PDB file of C-alpha atoms in Angstrom:
ATOM      1  CA  MET A   1     -29.296 -10.109  -3.781  1.00  0.00           C
ATOM      2  CA  LYS A   2     -29.688  -7.178  -1.451  1.00  0.00           C
ATOM      3  CA  TYR A   3     -30.291  -3.874  -3.249  1.00  0.00           C
ATOM      4  CA  ILE A   4     -29.069  -0.548  -1.859  1.00  0.00           C
ATOM      5  CA  THR A   5     -29.392   2.877  -3.478  1.00  0.00           C
ATOM      6  CA  ARG A   6     -27.299   6.018  -3.142  1.00  0.00           C
ATOM      7  CA  ASP A   7     -30.010   7.469  -0.911  1.00  0.00           C
ATOM      8  CA  ASP A   8     -29.840   4.371   1.312  1.00  0.00           C
ATOM      9  CA  ILE A   9     -26.078   4.775   1.592  1.00  0.00           C
ATOM     10  CA  SER A  10     -26.333   8.469   2.556  1.00  0.00           C
ATOM     11  CA  GLN A  11     -28.742   7.615   5.380  1.00  0.00           C
ATOM     12  CA  MET A  12     -26.591   4.855   6.889  1.00  0.00           C
ATOM     13  CA  GLU A  13     -24.901   5.210  10.245  1.00  0.00           C
ATOM     14  CA  LYS A  14     -21.286   6.366   9.725  1.00  0.00           C
ATOM     15  CA  ILE A  15     -19.467   3.139  10.607  1.00  0.00           C
ATOM     16  CA  GLU A  16     -21.873   0.985   8.613  1.00  0.00           C
ATOM     17  CA  ARG A  17     -21.402   3.250   5.586  1.00  0.00           C
ATOM     18  CA  ILE A  18     -17.614   3.214   5.927  1.00  0.00           C
ATOM     19  CA  ASN A  19     -17.522  -0.571   6.187  1.00  0.00           C
ATOM     20  CA  LEU A  20     -19.789  -1.095   3.193  1.00  0.00           C
ATOM     21  CA  MET A  21     -18.086   1.405   0.900  1.00  0.00           C
ATOM     22  CA  ASN A  22     -14.595   0.222   1.806  1.00  0.00           C
ATOM     23  CA  SER A  23     -15.372  -3.442   1.205  1.00  0.00           C
ATOM     24  CA  CYS A  24     -17.738  -3.433  -1.809  1.00  0.00           C
ATOM     25  CA  THR A  25     -15.002  -2.483  -4.280  1.00  0.00           C
ATOM     26  CA  GLY A  26     -12.963  -5.615  -3.613  1.00  0.00           C
ATOM     27  CA  TYR A  27      -9.645  -6.634  -2.102  1.00  0.00           C
ATOM     28  CA  LYS A  28      -6.932  -3.991  -1.823  1.00  0.00           C
ATOM     29  CA  SER A  29      -3.184  -4.036  -1.348  1.00  0.00           C
ATOM     30  CA  ALA A  30      -1.841  -4.038   2.213  1.00  0.00           C
ATOM     31  CA  ASN A  31       1.296  -1.954   2.616  1.00  0.00           C
ATOM     32  CA  LEU A  32       3.247  -0.031   5.174  1.00  0.00           C
ATOM     33  CA  ILE A  33       4.646   3.292   4.005  1.00  0.00           C
ATOM     34  CA  ALA A  34       7.688   4.414   5.954  1.00  0.00           C
ATOM     35  CA  THR A  35       9.053   7.969   5.934  1.00  0.00           C
ATOM     36  CA  ILE A  36      11.406  10.099   7.986  1.00  0.00           C
ATOM     37  CA  SER A  37      11.037  13.700   9.081  1.00  0.00           C
ATOM     38  CA  LYS A  38      13.524  16.550   8.740  1.00  0.00           C
ATOM     39  CA  GLU A  39      14.201  16.024  12.447  1.00  0.00           C
ATOM     40  CA  GLY A  40      15.093  12.365  11.849  1.00  0.00           C
ATOM     41  CA  ILE A  41      11.927  10.877  13.357  1.00  0.00           C
ATOM     42  CA  SER A  42      10.678   7.788  11.509  1.00  0.00           C
ATOM     43  CA  ASN A  43       7.023   7.288  10.661  1.00  0.00           C
ATOM     44  CA  VAL A  44       5.221   4.198   9.430  1.00  0.00           C
ATOM     45  CA  ALA A  45       1.555   3.887   8.452  1.00  0.00           C
ATOM     46  CA  VAL A  46      -0.694   1.297   6.848  1.00  0.00           C
ATOM     47  CA  PHE A  47      -2.104   2.084   3.391  1.00  0.00           C
ATOM     48  CA  SER A  48      -4.559   0.140   1.259  1.00  0.00           C
ATOM     49  CA  SER A  49      -4.599   2.412  -1.809  1.00  0.00           C
ATOM     50  CA  ILE A  50      -1.242   1.718  -3.469  1.00  0.00           C
ATOM     51  CA  THR A  51      -1.650   0.895  -7.153  1.00  0.00           C
ATOM     52  CA  HIS A  52       0.630   0.111 -10.083  1.00  0.00           C
ATOM     53  CA  LEU A  53       0.674   2.965 -12.602  1.00  0.00           C
ATOM     54  CA  GLY A  54       3.290   1.866 -15.117  1.00  0.00           C
ATOM     55  CA  SER A  55       6.275  -0.387 -15.785  1.00  0.00           C
ATOM     56  CA  ASN A  56       8.579   1.790 -17.907  1.00  0.00           C
ATOM     57  CA  PRO A  57       9.296   3.847 -15.941  1.00  0.00           C
ATOM     58  CA  GLY A  58       8.143   2.021 -12.832  1.00  0.00           C
ATOM     59  CA  LEU A  59       5.454   4.174 -11.233  1.00  0.00           C
ATOM     60  CA  LEU A  60       3.008   3.729  -8.398  1.00  0.00           C
ATOM     61  CA  GLY A  61       0.371   5.903  -6.784  1.00  0.00           C
ATOM     62  CA  PHE A  62      -1.556   6.096  -3.553  1.00  0.00           C
ATOM     63  CA  ILE A  63      -4.180   8.273  -1.899  1.00  0.00           C
ATOM     64  CA  VAL A  64      -3.597  10.636   1.012  1.00  0.00           C
ATOM     65  CA  ARG A  65      -6.706  11.527   2.948  1.00  0.00           C
ATOM     66  CA  PRO A  66      -7.648  15.191   3.475  1.00  0.00           C
ATOM     67  CA  THR A  67      -4.813  17.193   5.000  1.00  0.00           C
ATOM     68  CA  THR A  68      -7.179  19.224   7.193  1.00  0.00           C
ATOM     69  CA  VAL A  69      -5.456  17.369  10.031  1.00  0.00           C
ATOM     70  CA  PRO A  70      -1.684  16.617  10.287  1.00  0.00           C
ATOM     71  CA  ARG A  71      -0.528  13.762   8.021  1.00  0.00           C
ATOM     72  CA  ASP A  72       3.043  12.786   8.938  1.00  0.00           C
ATOM     73  CA  THR A  73       3.461  10.565   5.875  1.00  0.00           C
ATOM     74  CA  TYR A  74       2.492  13.389   3.519  1.00  0.00           C
ATOM     75  CA  THR A  75       4.559  16.016   5.322  1.00  0.00           C
ATOM     76  CA  ASN A  76       7.642  13.798   5.432  1.00  0.00           C
ATOM     77  CA  LEU A  77       7.571  12.670   1.819  1.00  0.00           C
ATOM     78  CA  LYS A  78       7.103  16.283   0.666  1.00  0.00           C
ATOM     79  CA  ASP A  79       9.988  17.460   2.880  1.00  0.00           C
ATOM     80  CA  ILE A  80      12.409  14.632   2.142  1.00  0.00           C
ATOM     81  CA  GLY A  81      11.207  13.462  -1.262  1.00  0.00           C
ATOM     82  CA  TYR A  82      11.520   9.721  -0.646  1.00  0.00           C
ATOM     83  CA  PHE A  83       9.607   6.946   1.127  1.00  0.00           C
ATOM     84  CA  THR A  84       9.469   3.156   1.262  1.00  0.00           C
ATOM     85  CA  VAL A  85       6.612   0.741   0.545  1.00  0.00           C
ATOM     86  CA  ASN A  86       6.668  -2.506   2.505  1.00  0.00           C
ATOM     87  CA  HIS A  87       4.349  -5.460   1.925  1.00  0.00           C
ATOM     88  CA  ILE A  88       2.540  -6.714   5.040  1.00  0.00           C
ATOM     89  CA  THR A  89       2.691 -10.398   5.972  1.00  0.00           C
ATOM     90  CA  SER A  90       0.282 -12.474   8.016  1.00  0.00           C
ATOM     91  CA  THR A  91       2.558 -12.272  11.074  1.00  0.00           C
ATOM     92  CA  MET A  92       2.645  -8.452  10.962  1.00  0.00           C
ATOM     93  CA  ILE A  93      -1.063  -7.602  10.742  1.00  0.00           C
ATOM     94  CA  ILE A  94      -1.695  -6.622  14.386  1.00  0.00           C
ATOM     95  CA  ASP A  95       1.188  -4.179  14.487  1.00  0.00           C
ATOM     96  CA  ALA A  96       0.542  -2.994  10.936  1.00  0.00           C
ATOM     97  CA  HIS A  97      -3.085  -2.168  11.736  1.00  0.00           C
ATOM     98  CA  HIS A  98      -2.066  -0.360  14.941  1.00  0.00           C
ATOM     99  CA  THR A  99      -0.146   2.166  12.841  1.00  0.00           C
ATOM    100  CA  SER A 100      -3.521   3.597  11.841  1.00  0.00           C
ATOM    101  CA  ALA A 101      -3.954   4.893  15.408  1.00  0.00           C
ATOM    102  CA  ASN A 102      -3.903   8.674  15.663  1.00  0.00           C
ATOM    103  CA  TYR A 103      -0.675   9.403  17.532  1.00  0.00           C
ATOM    104  CA  GLU A 104       0.524  12.958  18.078  1.00  0.00           C
ATOM    105  CA  ASN A 105       2.894  14.530  15.592  1.00  0.00           C
ATOM    106  CA  GLY A 106       6.503  13.511  16.240  1.00  0.00           C
ATOM    107  CA  ILE A 107       5.745  10.100  17.748  1.00  0.00           C
ATOM    108  CA  SER A 108       7.109   7.181  15.734  1.00  0.00           C
ATOM    109  CA  GLU A 109       4.839   4.183  15.237  1.00  0.00           C
ATOM    110  CA  PHE A 110       7.982   2.059  15.271  1.00  0.00           C
ATOM    111  CA  ASP A 111       8.206   2.907  18.972  1.00  0.00           C
ATOM    112  CA  LYS A 112       4.569   1.970  19.604  1.00  0.00           C
ATOM    113  CA  THR A 113       4.559  -1.422  17.832  1.00  0.00           C
ATOM    114  CA  ASN A 114       6.803  -4.433  17.335  1.00  0.00           C
ATOM    115  CA  LEU A 115       7.648  -3.249  13.813  1.00  0.00           C
ATOM    116  CA  GLU A 116      11.364  -2.683  13.349  1.00  0.00           C
ATOM    117  CA  GLU A 117      13.221  -0.176  11.204  1.00  0.00           C
ATOM    118  CA  GLU A 118      15.700  -1.545   8.683  1.00  0.00           C
ATOM    119  CA  PHE A 119      18.176   0.629   6.782  1.00  0.00           C
ATOM    120  CA  LYS A 120      19.775  -0.677   3.600  1.00  0.00           C
ATOM    121  CA  ASN A 121      22.968   0.432   1.841  1.00  0.00           C
ATOM    122  CA  ASP A 122      23.278   4.216   2.034  1.00  0.00           C
ATOM    123  CA  LEU A 123      19.530   4.882   1.769  1.00  0.00           C
ATOM    124  CA  LYS A 124      18.245   7.322   4.365  1.00  0.00           C
ATOM    125  CA  ILE A 125      14.612   6.160   4.606  1.00  0.00           C
ATOM    126  CA  PRO A 126      13.777   3.135   6.797  1.00  0.00           C
ATOM    127  CA  PHE A 127      12.250  -0.071   5.490  1.00  0.00           C
ATOM    128  CA  VAL A 128      10.121  -2.391   7.645  1.00  0.00           C
ATOM    129  CA  LYS A 129      12.195  -5.355   8.742  1.00  0.00           C
ATOM    130  CA  GLY A 130      10.693  -8.712   7.724  1.00  0.00           C
ATOM    131  CA  SER A 131       8.668  -7.378   4.824  1.00  0.00           C
ATOM    132  CA  PRO A 132       9.227  -9.751   1.865  1.00  0.00           C
ATOM    133  CA  VAL A 133       8.891  -6.982  -0.763  1.00  0.00           C
ATOM    134  CA  GLN A 134      10.353  -3.537  -0.103  1.00  0.00           C
ATOM    135  CA  LEU A 135      10.285  -0.587  -2.514  1.00  0.00           C
ATOM    136  CA  TYR A 136      12.286   2.617  -2.262  1.00  0.00           C
ATOM    137  CA  CYS A 137      10.312   5.372  -3.968  1.00  0.00           C
ATOM    138  CA  LYS A 138      10.787   8.959  -5.066  1.00  0.00           C
ATOM    139  CA  TYR A 139       7.992  11.520  -4.873  1.00  0.00           C
ATOM    140  CA  LEU A 140       7.252  12.931  -8.351  1.00  0.00           C
ATOM    141  CA  ASN A 141       3.917  14.689  -8.351  1.00  0.00           C
ATOM    142  CA  GLU A 142       0.475  14.959  -6.806  1.00  0.00           C
ATOM    143  CA  TYR A 143      -3.047  15.623  -7.998  1.00  0.00           C
ATOM    144  CA  TYR A 144      -5.756  17.139  -5.879  1.00  0.00           C
ATOM    145  CA  ILE A 145      -9.078  15.271  -6.090  1.00  0.00           C
ATOM    146  CA  LYS A 146     -11.697  17.920  -5.479  1.00  0.00           C
ATOM    147  CA  GLU A 147     -14.597  15.470  -5.184  1.00  0.00           C
ATOM    148  CA  ASN A 148     -13.472  14.298  -1.741  1.00  0.00           C
ATOM    149  CA  ASN A 149     -10.540  16.581  -0.878  1.00  0.00           C
ATOM    150  CA  THR A 150      -7.903  13.841  -1.141  1.00  0.00           C
ATOM    151  CA  ILE A 151      -4.503  13.820  -2.858  1.00  0.00           C
ATOM    152  CA  HIS A 152      -3.218  11.282  -5.390  1.00  0.00           C
ATOM    153  CA  ILE A 153       0.532  10.890  -4.905  1.00  0.00           C
ATOM    154  CA  ILE A 154       2.643   9.771  -7.895  1.00  0.00           C
ATOM    155  CA  ALA A 155       6.069   8.213  -7.297  1.00  0.00           C
ATOM    156  CA  SER A 156       8.806   6.370  -9.123  1.00  0.00           C
ATOM    157  CA  ILE A 157      10.234   3.051  -7.927  1.00  0.00           C
ATOM    158  CA  GLU A 158      13.971   3.594  -7.467  1.00  0.00           C
ATOM    159  CA  HIS A 159      15.076   0.377  -5.709  1.00  0.00           C
ATOM    160  CA  ILE A 160      13.410  -3.015  -5.134  1.00  0.00           C
ATOM    161  CA  TYR A 161      14.238  -5.668  -2.546  1.00  0.00           C
ATOM    162  CA  TYR A 162      12.413  -9.000  -2.352  1.00  0.00           C
ATOM    163  CA  ASN A 163      12.781 -12.543  -1.083  1.00  0.00           C
ATOM    164  CA  GLU A 164      14.207 -14.640  -3.911  1.00  0.00           C
ATOM    165  CA  ASN A 165      11.916 -17.610  -3.231  1.00  0.00           C
ATOM    166  CA  MET A 166       9.010 -15.554  -4.616  1.00  0.00           C
ATOM    167  CA  GLU A 167      10.633 -14.899  -8.009  1.00  0.00           C
ATOM    168  CA  HIS A 168       9.788 -16.817 -11.191  1.00  0.00           C
ATOM    169  CA  LYS A 169      12.120 -17.010 -14.196  1.00  0.00           C
ATOM    170  CA  ASP A 170      10.137 -14.341 -16.066  1.00  0.00           C
ATOM    171  CA  GLY A 171      10.479 -11.851 -13.204  1.00  0.00           C
ATOM    172  CA  TRP A 172       6.972 -12.371 -11.811  1.00  0.00           C
ATOM    173  CA  LEU A 173       6.719 -12.354  -8.012  1.00  0.00           C
ATOM    174  CA  GLN A 174       4.374 -14.928  -6.483  1.00  0.00           C
ATOM    175  CA  LEU A 175       3.243 -12.996  -3.446  1.00  0.00           C
ATOM    176  CA  ASP A 176       1.557 -15.856  -1.594  1.00  0.00           C
ATOM    177  CA  LYS A 177       4.986 -17.451  -1.194  1.00  0.00           C
ATOM    178  CA  GLY A 178       5.827 -14.497   1.020  1.00  0.00           C
ATOM    179  CA  ASN A 179       2.577 -14.712   3.024  1.00  0.00           C
ATOM    180  CA  VAL A 180       1.620 -11.262   1.734  1.00  0.00           C
ATOM    181  CA  VAL A 181      -1.851 -10.218   2.868  1.00  0.00           C
ATOM    182  CA  ALA A 182      -4.598  -8.132   1.261  1.00  0.00           C
ATOM    183  CA  ILE A 183      -7.139  -5.871   2.928  1.00  0.00           C
ATOM    184  CA  ASN A 184     -10.913  -6.408   2.783  1.00  0.00           C
ATOM    185  CA  GLY A 185     -12.523  -3.117   3.705  1.00  0.00           C
ATOM    186  CA  SER A 186     -10.550  -1.009   6.151  1.00  0.00           C
ATOM    187  CA  ASP A 187      -9.845  -3.533   8.878  1.00  0.00           C
ATOM    188  CA  GLY A 188     -10.118  -7.076   7.447  1.00  0.00           C
ATOM    189  CA  TYR A 189      -6.797  -8.782   6.609  1.00  0.00           C
ATOM    190  CA  CYS A 190      -6.838 -11.765   4.246  1.00  0.00           C
ATOM    191  CA  LEU A 191      -4.214 -14.237   3.071  1.00  0.00           C
ATOM    192  CA  PRO A 192      -4.654 -14.731  -0.705  1.00  0.00           C
ATOM    193  CA  LYS A 193      -3.727 -18.012  -2.367  1.00  0.00           C
ATOM    194  CA  LEU A 194      -2.757 -18.275  -6.031  1.00  0.00           C
ATOM    195  CA  VAL A 195      -5.393 -20.113  -8.070  1.00  0.00           C
ATOM    196  CA  ASP A 196      -3.782 -20.019 -11.528  1.00  0.00           C
ATOM    197  CA  ARG A 197      -1.737 -17.903 -13.868  1.00  0.00           C
ATOM    198  CA  PHE A 198      -2.444 -17.493 -17.567  1.00  0.00           C
ATOM    199  CA  GLU A 199      -0.609 -16.893 -20.800  1.00  0.00           C
ATOM    200  CA  TYR A 200      -0.872 -13.519 -22.547  1.00  0.00           C
ATOM    201  CA  ALA A 201      -4.412 -13.178 -23.894  1.00  0.00           C
ATOM    202  CA  ARG A 202      -4.815 -12.720 -27.674  1.00  0.00           C
ATOM    203  CA  PRO A 203      -7.974 -12.197 -29.740  1.00  0.00           C
ATOM    204  CA  ASN A 204      -9.685 -15.371 -31.020  1.00  0.00           C
ATOM    205  CA  ILE A 205      -7.144 -17.624 -29.305  1.00  0.00           C
ATOM    206  CA  GLU A 206      -8.091 -19.781 -26.352  1.00  0.00           C
ATOM    207  CA  THR A 207      -6.619 -18.517 -23.112  1.00  0.00           C
ATOM    208  CA  LYS A 208      -4.457 -21.199 -21.534  1.00  0.00           C
ATOM    209  CA  SER A 209      -3.070 -21.778 -18.082  1.00  0.00           C
ATOM    210  CA  SER A 210       0.660 -21.210 -17.791  1.00  0.00           C
ATOM    211  CA  LYS A 211       0.888 -24.350 -15.594  1.00  0.00           C
ATOM    212  CA  ILE A 212       2.781 -22.945 -12.614  1.00  0.00           C
TER     213      ILE A 212
END
């Protein structure tokens, strides 16, 4: 196996370092976060840092990069207090990735891609049409990470929409049935396939497949 030290990493060319450090930690979630500004302008951006934080209450978190430059997602969710999380499918990856382009403040990525806004019930924040899992979330808190000047956003899950063909009787969602992708690094999109699912693990008892 190739061996690389911290000193080696620090001396790498920027793009090589970014690619290595973003991919060596494993696959990440691929989501589009949609927000809306006080002026009513929608924003949508790709994120690969969304993580489950708890089930009761339902909480999630994600990382916002340093706000030394304008971050529409961060500004909007702080101003409005709500946002949506939308899973990315294999047919959406080109447009989803394009949302990472650095457009000027006030320009909606919905207008620059084939992604479409979708409003549900009386909710004021747009979802991404065609996403098989859509979460409506409320901003709760944030924690500044001094080591790299980023912000960890904490939010509650207020509403959930998903395609019913993905749901199992115990409430588990089989994401590959919705063609949900994952991200390898910062620009590699992968289509995971379920290998197996297992029963609850207990000490000194053989772990068994749940035979999906």
